Amino acid sequence: MEVAALVMGIIGLVCNFFGTGTVVGPICSVLAIIFGVIGMKKNTDKRGMAKAGMIMGVIGLCLGIIITIACVACIGAGAAALASDPSFMDMLNSL
């Protein structure tokens, strides 16, 4: 489980940085946190990997949430700007 936590944490961070963070990144980050907790409960010598995976999972999950909020805010701001433009509304009405 420790190695799985580390791998999922890395995948989650990489997905967040390269644009697929809104879907794949948070899922991998949550899995990294879960696998990290399971790995920390075991008494093995790989607790460092489990801890690193958990930390990367938390960072990846926070980044995924921030990216999602930013995307929704940008889409909302763009839609509000277009809706307040009379020429755009005229163009829509002519369709």
Short mmCIF file of N, CA and C in Angstrom, two decimals:
data_model
loop_
_atom_site.label_atom_id
_atom_site.label_comp_id
_atom_site.label_asym_id
_atom_site.label_seq_id
_atom_site.Cartn_x
_atom_site.Cartn_y
_atom_site.Cartn_z
N MET A 1 0.81 -1.19 0.00
CA MET A 1 0.00 0.00 0.00
C MET A 1 0.85 1.26 0.00
N GLU A 2 2.04 1.17 0.57
CA GLU A 2 2.91 2.35 0.65
C GLU A 2 3.34 2.81 -0.74
N VAL A 3 3.71 1.85 -1.56
CA VAL A 3 4.15 2.19 -2.92
C VAL A 3 2.96 2.73 -3.73
N ALA A 4 1.78 2.15 -3.52
CA ALA A 4 0.59 2.62 -4.23
C ALA A 4 0.26 4.06 -3.83
N ALA A 5 0.44 4.38 -2.54
CA ALA A 5 0.19 5.76 -2.08
C ALA A 5 1.15 6.73 -2.76
N LEU A 6 2.41 6.34 -2.83
CA LEU A 6 3.41 7.20 -3.45
C LEU A 6 3.13 7.39 -4.94
N VAL A 7 2.80 6.31 -5.62
CA VAL A 7 2.54 6.38 -7.06
C VAL A 7 1.28 7.22 -7.34
N MET A 8 0.22 6.99 -6.57
CA MET A 8 -1.01 7.77 -6.77
C MET A 8 -0.79 9.25 -6.45
N GLY A 9 0.01 9.55 -5.44
CA GLY A 9 0.33 10.94 -5.12
C GLY A 9 1.08 11.62 -6.25
N ILE A 10 2.04 10.91 -6.83
CA ILE A 10 2.80 11.47 -7.96
C ILE A 10 1.88 11.68 -9.16
N ILE A 11 1.05 10.68 -9.47
CA ILE A 11 0.14 10.80 -10.61
C ILE A 11 -0.84 11.96 -10.40
N GLY A 12 -1.35 12.09 -9.18
CA GLY A 12 -2.27 13.18 -8.89
C GLY A 12 -1.64 14.55 -9.08
N LEU A 13 -0.41 14.72 -8.61
CA LEU A 13 0.27 16.01 -8.78
C LEU A 13 0.57 16.29 -10.25
N VAL A 14 1.05 15.28 -10.97
CA VAL A 14 1.37 15.47 -12.39
C VAL A 14 0.11 15.82 -13.18
N CYS A 15 -0.99 15.14 -12.89
CA CYS A 15 -2.25 15.43 -13.60
C CYS A 15 -2.73 16.84 -13.30
N ASN A 16 -2.55 17.30 -12.07
CA ASN A 16 -2.96 18.67 -11.73
C ASN A 16 -2.13 19.70 -12.47
N PHE A 17 -0.86 19.44 -12.66
CA PHE A 17 -0.01 20.42 -13.32
C PHE A 17 -0.16 20.42 -14.83
N PHE A 18 -0.65 19.34 -15.43
CA PHE A 18 -0.72 19.26 -16.88
C PHE A 18 -2.13 19.29 -17.45
N GLY A 19 -3.10 19.81 -16.69
CA GLY A 19 -4.40 20.10 -17.27
C GLY A 19 -5.49 19.08 -17.08
N THR A 20 -5.17 17.88 -16.63
CA THR A 20 -6.24 16.91 -16.40
C THR A 20 -6.58 16.85 -14.92
N GLY A 21 -6.26 17.92 -14.22
CA GLY A 21 -6.42 17.93 -12.77
C GLY A 21 -7.84 17.94 -12.28
N THR A 22 -8.78 18.42 -13.07
CA THR A 22 -10.14 18.54 -12.57
C THR A 22 -10.84 17.19 -12.47
N VAL A 23 -10.36 16.18 -13.16
CA VAL A 23 -11.02 14.87 -13.11
C VAL A 23 -10.09 13.82 -12.50
N VAL A 24 -8.97 13.61 -13.12
CA VAL A 24 -8.08 12.53 -12.73
C VAL A 24 -7.27 12.87 -11.48
N GLY A 25 -6.81 14.11 -11.38
CA GLY A 25 -5.95 14.50 -10.27
C GLY A 25 -6.56 14.30 -8.90
N PRO A 26 -7.76 14.83 -8.64
CA PRO A 26 -8.35 14.62 -7.32
C PRO A 26 -8.66 13.17 -6.99
N ILE A 27 -9.04 12.38 -8.00
CA ILE A 27 -9.33 10.96 -7.76
C ILE A 27 -8.05 10.25 -7.31
N CYS A 28 -6.96 10.48 -8.02
CA CYS A 28 -5.69 9.86 -7.63
C CYS A 28 -5.21 10.39 -6.28
N SER A 29 -5.47 11.64 -6.00
CA SER A 29 -5.05 12.22 -4.72
C SER A 29 -5.81 11.60 -3.56
N VAL A 30 -7.11 11.40 -3.73
CA VAL A 30 -7.90 10.75 -2.67
C VAL A 30 -7.42 9.31 -2.46
N LEU A 31 -7.13 8.61 -3.55
CA LEU A 31 -6.59 7.25 -3.42
C LEU A 31 -5.24 7.25 -2.72
N ALA A 32 -4.41 8.25 -3.00
CA ALA A 32 -3.11 8.35 -2.34
C ALA A 32 -3.28 8.55 -0.83
N ILE A 33 -4.25 9.37 -0.45
CA ILE A 33 -4.51 9.58 0.98
C ILE A 33 -4.99 8.29 1.63
N ILE A 34 -5.91 7.60 0.98
CA ILE A 34 -6.44 6.35 1.54
C ILE A 34 -5.34 5.30 1.66
N PHE A 35 -4.57 5.10 0.59
CA PHE A 35 -3.50 4.12 0.63
C PHE A 35 -2.43 4.52 1.64
N GLY A 36 -2.19 5.81 1.78
CA GLY A 36 -1.20 6.28 2.75
C GLY A 36 -1.63 6.00 4.17
N VAL A 37 -2.90 6.20 4.47
CA VAL A 37 -3.40 5.92 5.83
C VAL A 37 -3.30 4.42 6.12
N ILE A 38 -3.68 3.60 5.15
CA ILE A 38 -3.58 2.15 5.33
C ILE A 38 -2.12 1.75 5.52
N GLY A 39 -1.23 2.35 4.73
CA GLY A 39 0.20 2.03 4.84
C GLY A 39 0.81 2.49 6.14
N MET A 40 0.32 3.61 6.68
CA MET A 40 0.85 4.10 7.96
C MET A 40 0.40 3.22 9.12
N LYS A 41 -0.76 2.59 9.00
CA LYS A 41 -1.25 1.72 10.08
C LYS A 41 -0.47 0.43 10.17
N LYS A 42 0.09 -0.02 9.06
CA LYS A 42 0.92 -1.22 9.08
C LYS A 42 2.27 -0.88 9.69
N ASN A 43 2.83 -1.81 10.37
CA ASN A 43 4.17 -1.61 10.95
C ASN A 43 5.21 -2.17 9.99
N THR A 44 5.51 -1.41 8.97
CA THR A 44 6.52 -1.82 7.99
C THR A 44 7.64 -0.79 7.97
N ASP A 45 8.64 -1.10 7.23
CA ASP A 45 9.77 -0.18 7.11
C ASP A 45 9.57 0.85 6.00
N LYS A 46 8.42 0.82 5.34
CA LYS A 46 8.16 1.75 4.24
C LYS A 46 7.18 2.84 4.65
N ARG A 47 7.18 3.22 5.91
CA ARG A 47 6.26 4.25 6.38
C ARG A 47 6.57 5.60 5.74
N GLY A 48 7.82 5.83 5.37
CA GLY A 48 8.19 7.09 4.72
C GLY A 48 7.51 7.26 3.38
N MET A 49 7.40 6.16 2.63
CA MET A 49 6.71 6.23 1.34
C MET A 49 5.23 6.50 1.54
N ALA A 50 4.64 5.87 2.56
CA ALA A 50 3.22 6.10 2.83
C ALA A 50 2.98 7.55 3.24
N LYS A 51 3.87 8.09 4.06
CA LYS A 51 3.73 9.48 4.50
C LYS A 51 3.90 10.44 3.33
N ALA A 52 4.88 10.18 2.48
CA ALA A 52 5.09 11.02 1.30
C ALA A 52 3.90 10.96 0.36
N GLY A 53 3.33 9.78 0.18
CA GLY A 53 2.14 9.64 -0.66
C GLY A 53 0.95 10.40 -0.09
N MET A 54 0.78 10.33 1.24
CA MET A 54 -0.30 11.07 1.87
C MET A 54 -0.12 12.57 1.70
N ILE A 55 1.09 13.05 1.88
CA ILE A 55 1.36 14.49 1.75
C ILE A 55 1.11 14.95 0.32
N MET A 56 1.60 14.18 -0.65
CA MET A 56 1.36 14.54 -2.04
C MET A 56 -0.13 14.44 -2.38
N GLY A 57 -0.83 13.49 -1.77
CA GLY A 57 -2.27 13.38 -2.00
C GLY A 57 -3.02 14.59 -1.48
N VAL A 58 -2.65 15.07 -0.30
CA VAL A 58 -3.30 16.26 0.26
C VAL A 58 -3.01 17.48 -0.61
N ILE A 59 -1.75 17.64 -1.02
CA ILE A 59 -1.39 18.77 -1.88
C ILE A 59 -2.13 18.68 -3.22
N GLY A 60 -2.17 17.49 -3.80
CA GLY A 60 -2.87 17.30 -5.07
C GLY A 60 -4.36 17.56 -4.96
N LEU A 61 -4.96 17.13 -3.85
CA LEU A 61 -6.39 17.37 -3.66
C LEU A 61 -6.68 18.85 -3.51
N CYS A 62 -5.85 19.55 -2.76
CA CYS A 62 -6.03 21.01 -2.61
C CYS A 62 -5.86 21.72 -3.95
N LEU A 63 -4.85 21.32 -4.71
CA LEU A 63 -4.65 21.91 -6.04
C LEU A 63 -5.84 21.63 -6.96
N GLY A 64 -6.35 20.41 -6.92
CA GLY A 64 -7.51 20.07 -7.75
C GLY A 64 -8.73 20.89 -7.41
N ILE A 65 -8.95 21.11 -6.11
CA ILE A 65 -10.10 21.93 -5.70
C ILE A 65 -9.91 23.38 -6.14
N ILE A 66 -8.70 23.91 -5.98
CA ILE A 66 -8.42 25.29 -6.38
C ILE A 66 -8.57 25.45 -7.90
N ILE A 67 -8.08 24.48 -8.66
CA ILE A 67 -8.18 24.55 -10.12
C ILE A 67 -9.65 24.49 -10.56
N THR A 68 -10.43 23.63 -9.93
CA THR A 68 -11.84 23.51 -10.27
C THR A 68 -12.59 24.81 -9.97
N ILE A 69 -12.34 25.40 -8.79
CA ILE A 69 -12.98 26.66 -8.44
C ILE A 69 -12.58 27.76 -9.41
N ALA A 70 -11.31 27.81 -9.79
CA ALA A 70 -10.85 28.83 -10.73
C ALA A 70 -11.50 28.65 -12.11
N CYS A 71 -11.64 27.42 -12.56
CA CYS A 71 -12.28 27.17 -13.86
C CYS A 71 -13.75 27.58 -13.84
N VAL A 72 -14.44 27.24 -12.78
CA VAL A 72 -15.86 27.60 -12.68
C VAL A 72 -16.01 29.12 -12.62
N ALA A 73 -15.12 29.79 -11.88
CA ALA A 73 -15.18 31.25 -11.79
C ALA A 73 -14.90 31.90 -13.14
N CYS A 74 -13.94 31.38 -13.88
CA CYS A 74 -13.64 31.95 -15.20
C CYS A 74 -14.80 31.75 -16.17
N ILE A 75 -15.41 30.59 -16.15
CA ILE A 75 -16.55 30.33 -17.03
C ILE A 75 -17.72 31.24 -16.66
N GLY A 76 -17.96 31.40 -15.36
CA GLY A 76 -19.04 32.28 -14.92
C GLY A 76 -18.79 33.73 -15.28
N ALA A 77 -17.55 34.18 -15.13
CA ALA A 77 -17.23 35.57 -15.47
C ALA A 77 -17.37 35.80 -16.98
N GLY A 78 -16.93 34.83 -17.76
CA GLY A 78 -17.07 34.96 -19.22
C GLY A 78 -18.52 34.97 -19.65
N ALA A 79 -19.33 34.12 -19.04
CA ALA A 79 -20.75 34.08 -19.38
C ALA A 79 -21.44 35.37 -18.97
N ALA A 80 -21.09 35.91 -17.82
CA ALA A 80 -21.70 37.17 -17.37
C ALA A 80 -21.29 38.32 -18.28
N ALA A 81 -20.04 38.32 -18.73
CA ALA A 81 -19.58 39.39 -19.62
C ALA A 81 -20.29 39.31 -20.97
N LEU A 82 -20.48 38.10 -21.48
CA LEU A 82 -21.17 37.95 -22.75
C LEU A 82 -22.65 38.29 -22.63
N ALA A 83 -23.26 37.92 -21.51
CA ALA A 83 -24.69 38.19 -21.33
C ALA A 83 -24.98 39.68 -21.20
N SER A 84 -24.01 40.45 -20.72
CA SER A 84 -24.23 41.89 -20.56
C SER A 84 -23.90 42.68 -21.83
N ASP A 85 -23.39 42.02 -22.86
CA ASP A 85 -23.03 42.68 -24.11
C ASP A 85 -24.25 42.69 -25.03
N PRO A 86 -24.80 43.88 -25.36
CA PRO A 86 -26.02 43.92 -26.20
C PRO A 86 -25.82 43.36 -27.60
N SER A 87 -24.63 43.56 -28.18
CA SER A 87 -24.41 43.06 -29.54
C SER A 87 -24.39 41.54 -29.55
N PHE A 88 -23.87 40.93 -28.51
CA PHE A 88 -23.87 39.47 -28.41
C PHE A 88 -25.30 38.94 -28.26
N MET A 89 -26.08 39.62 -27.44
CA MET A 89 -27.47 39.20 -27.25
C MET A 89 -28.27 39.36 -28.55
N ASP A 90 -28.01 40.43 -29.33
CA ASP A 90 -28.66 40.59 -30.62
C ASP A 90 -28.30 39.47 -31.58
N MET A 91 -27.02 39.08 -31.55
CA MET A 91 -26.56 38.01 -32.41
C MET A 91 -27.26 36.69 -32.01
N LEU A 92 -27.39 36.44 -30.73
CA LEU A 92 -28.09 35.23 -30.28
C LEU A 92 -29.55 35.25 -30.67
N ASN A 93 -30.18 36.38 -30.56
CA ASN A 93 -31.59 36.49 -30.92
C ASN A 93 -31.82 36.33 -32.40
N SER A 94 -30.82 36.68 -33.23
CA SER A 94 -30.98 36.53 -34.67
C SER A 94 -30.83 35.08 -35.12
N LEU A 95 -30.28 34.24 -34.28
CA LEU A 95 -30.13 32.82 -34.65
C LEU A 95 -31.46 32.18 -34.48
#
